[in-house]
């Protein structure tokens, strides 16, 4: 989708420079640490680790005021003394990565240049304050003698579809537009609580929109951003659409085309395309094969929404047998969708706004055999999914409810069945790794009795580490938003290899290209045995397999280390400790029967680095800086483990 003509706030804009001169002039002597008190969202925050750097200001990552600001703005900072990268995962989520000693920094996929390079003083990293605030969609302002950290209307993206134009407004705080002026010639939206540096007028000339003017009013503490859209004759504005609390769509249609509702852009991850069976083994497909198996004859003949007591009822009329699977996302996303599997949609796709507790509904043929009905909800509403022999009813309640089931499945038609909805979050067993069955709930690890006759494993090559990038070639691993596990694992494995070699280790990769190790489309047994053989045959010291996790919904996130053998435990524990601060949740060490850790003779671990199906983890996984950081933490863990557990009768590493 082409978002052309972005209005984005330039860094180092006259406002920013003025603000910092002000700050510098106000409180920071040339070199010494000093402090600043500023108002942020009606609360006073005191920054005490500020340093002046020429005309600019540096902020220390251990600044308690900074910690408050990050927490309040929904961002997380990860850095440890000595590390090169300082990562901030914002609420969007986007990963902002600074690198000690380098003025270049990244905000998601965008590379920028800071006014000075971050530096480390003692055990603290110092970052360019202006650039940090900007990356958080905030700016420093002055209200008389009082400093204000002001959320910004940070960008206004224009999507031009010929007869329709959609503006996507993004704020550094929740934004809810109010129409303060409207005529046939123009409509003005006011965004309270945000300032902006996007001021000015831009010609658009499409979709009934002549141009867009952005202005600011109000005070530094109570700012208002005004977006005025100059319309062409006969143009029709659609109702603003809140895609989440910091993103709003404003849609317009030219006089040429019929007025049409806005199409909410799919975020990269929450709506994974229906790629055949659900990704996770935990999703009970109770009625996987109902008696009347879903056939091409099955059709979704219509979807109606009607008000009922205490909410609305969405009825999906289905002629024939079908299975279904539904998922919902938690706050603030609150989207729900159900896939009718083995069905065709009768009639055109549907996209329309709906009354509360809904916001909108979309019905479309998601793939040749799946009809998807997606609902945007106005909050965490109760949902009842009940099948019958000729319909699926989705009851959405008016009231907000906490901790609701996140997914479920069942069937409609000659066999009516419904599964136990899945509870909120469990750390799922990795869905794509080949494993002999076992119950992962068993936390008291029992390792089979050690075969006393089996000689203890002694690496014939104690300087050799074998790294196994998961998947590759004919097996792409998990895929989300067009990002493939096989690509990410090879990237992280290569980074780890380079660090280990620079530290004097020998390294062998089970694959160093996007290929199968055994052969394309071989069975998992052959493919994984070939990987274990690389290490066993080489008499390696350690085996480390790198993977990326996924789940059927966006809930689970975090890093998990998997082991199988008693001798794996110490290595995995040390890995877990080093990876614990990588910016996502530490999901611990889990004993499992994963093939590669079971069939390698040396200490081994399989690391599921993060969940590609979770928006925040997705942002981390797609950040090169984060992948470098994870590789460094793995290398540090290997260093610590081999130091603490030297090979018997060998000099310590
Ligand atoms: Zn994998």
mmCIF file of N, CA and C and ligand atoms in Angstrom, residues 430 432-433 470-471 477-478 485 489 546-549 606 608, ligand 1:
data_model
loop_
_atom_site.group_PDB
_atom_site.id
_atom_site.type_symbol
_atom_site.label_atom_id
_atom_site.label_comp_id
_atom_site.label_asym_id
_atom_site.label_seq_id
_atom_site.Cartn_x
_atom_site.Cartn_y
_atom_site.Cartn_z
ATOM 1 N N UNK A 430 7.537 -25.030 21.247
ATOM 2 C CA UNK A 430 7.807 -24.490 19.901
ATOM 3 C C UNK A 430 7.081 -25.357 18.888
ATOM 4 N N UNK A 432 7.190 -25.507 15.648
ATOM 5 C CA UNK A 432 7.720 -25.994 14.373
ATOM 6 C C UNK A 432 8.929 -26.889 14.545
ATOM 7 N N UNK A 433 9.350 -27.141 15.826
ATOM 8 C CA UNK A 433 10.552 -27.965 15.974
ATOM 9 C C UNK A 433 10.093 -29.394 16.141
ATOM 10 N N UNK A 470 18.351 -22.289 12.530
ATOM 11 C CA UNK A 470 17.150 -23.112 12.327
ATOM 12 C C UNK A 470 16.577 -22.995 10.925
ATOM 13 N N UNK A 471 16.037 -24.124 10.464
ATOM 14 C CA UNK A 471 15.339 -24.166 9.159
ATOM 15 C C UNK A 471 16.277 -23.822 8.000
ATOM 16 N N UNK A 477 10.503 -22.259 8.092
ATOM 17 C CA UNK A 477 10.193 -21.944 9.491
ATOM 18 C C UNK A 477 8.937 -21.099 9.546
ATOM 19 N N UNK A 478 8.790 -20.357 10.621
ATOM 20 C CA UNK A 478 7.580 -19.553 10.742
ATOM 21 C C UNK A 478 7.719 -18.268 9.933
ATOM 22 N N UNK A 485 11.533 -16.996 9.369
ATOM 23 C CA UNK A 485 12.431 -17.467 10.428
ATOM 24 C C UNK A 485 13.781 -17.890 9.859
ATOM 25 N N UNK A 489 17.316 -16.582 11.459
ATOM 26 C CA UNK A 489 18.226 -17.454 12.214
ATOM 27 C C UNK A 489 19.614 -17.457 11.580
ATOM 28 N N UNK A 546 19.689 -21.953 16.868
ATOM 29 C CA UNK A 546 19.017 -20.661 16.978
ATOM 30 C C UNK A 546 17.703 -20.692 16.195
ATOM 31 N N UNK A 547 16.605 -20.361 16.867
ATOM 32 C CA UNK A 547 15.282 -20.379 16.224
ATOM 33 C C UNK A 547 14.499 -19.125 16.571
ATOM 34 N N UNK A 548 13.348 -18.990 15.903
ATOM 35 C CA UNK A 548 12.419 -17.894 16.174
ATOM 36 C C UNK A 548 11.063 -18.531 16.439
ATOM 37 N N UNK A 549 10.410 -18.137 17.478
ATOM 38 C CA UNK A 549 9.167 -18.772 17.897
ATOM 39 C C UNK A 549 7.948 -18.082 17.279
ATOM 40 N N UNK A 606 18.759 -25.192 22.421
ATOM 41 C CA UNK A 606 18.039 -24.592 21.300
ATOM 42 C C UNK A 606 17.364 -23.350 21.845
ATOM 43 N N UNK A 608 14.830 -20.336 21.367
ATOM 44 C CA UNK A 608 13.774 -19.649 20.626
ATOM 45 C C UNK A 608 13.912 -18.186 21.024
HETATM 46 ZN ZN1 LIG B 1 12.171 -22.880 14.434
#
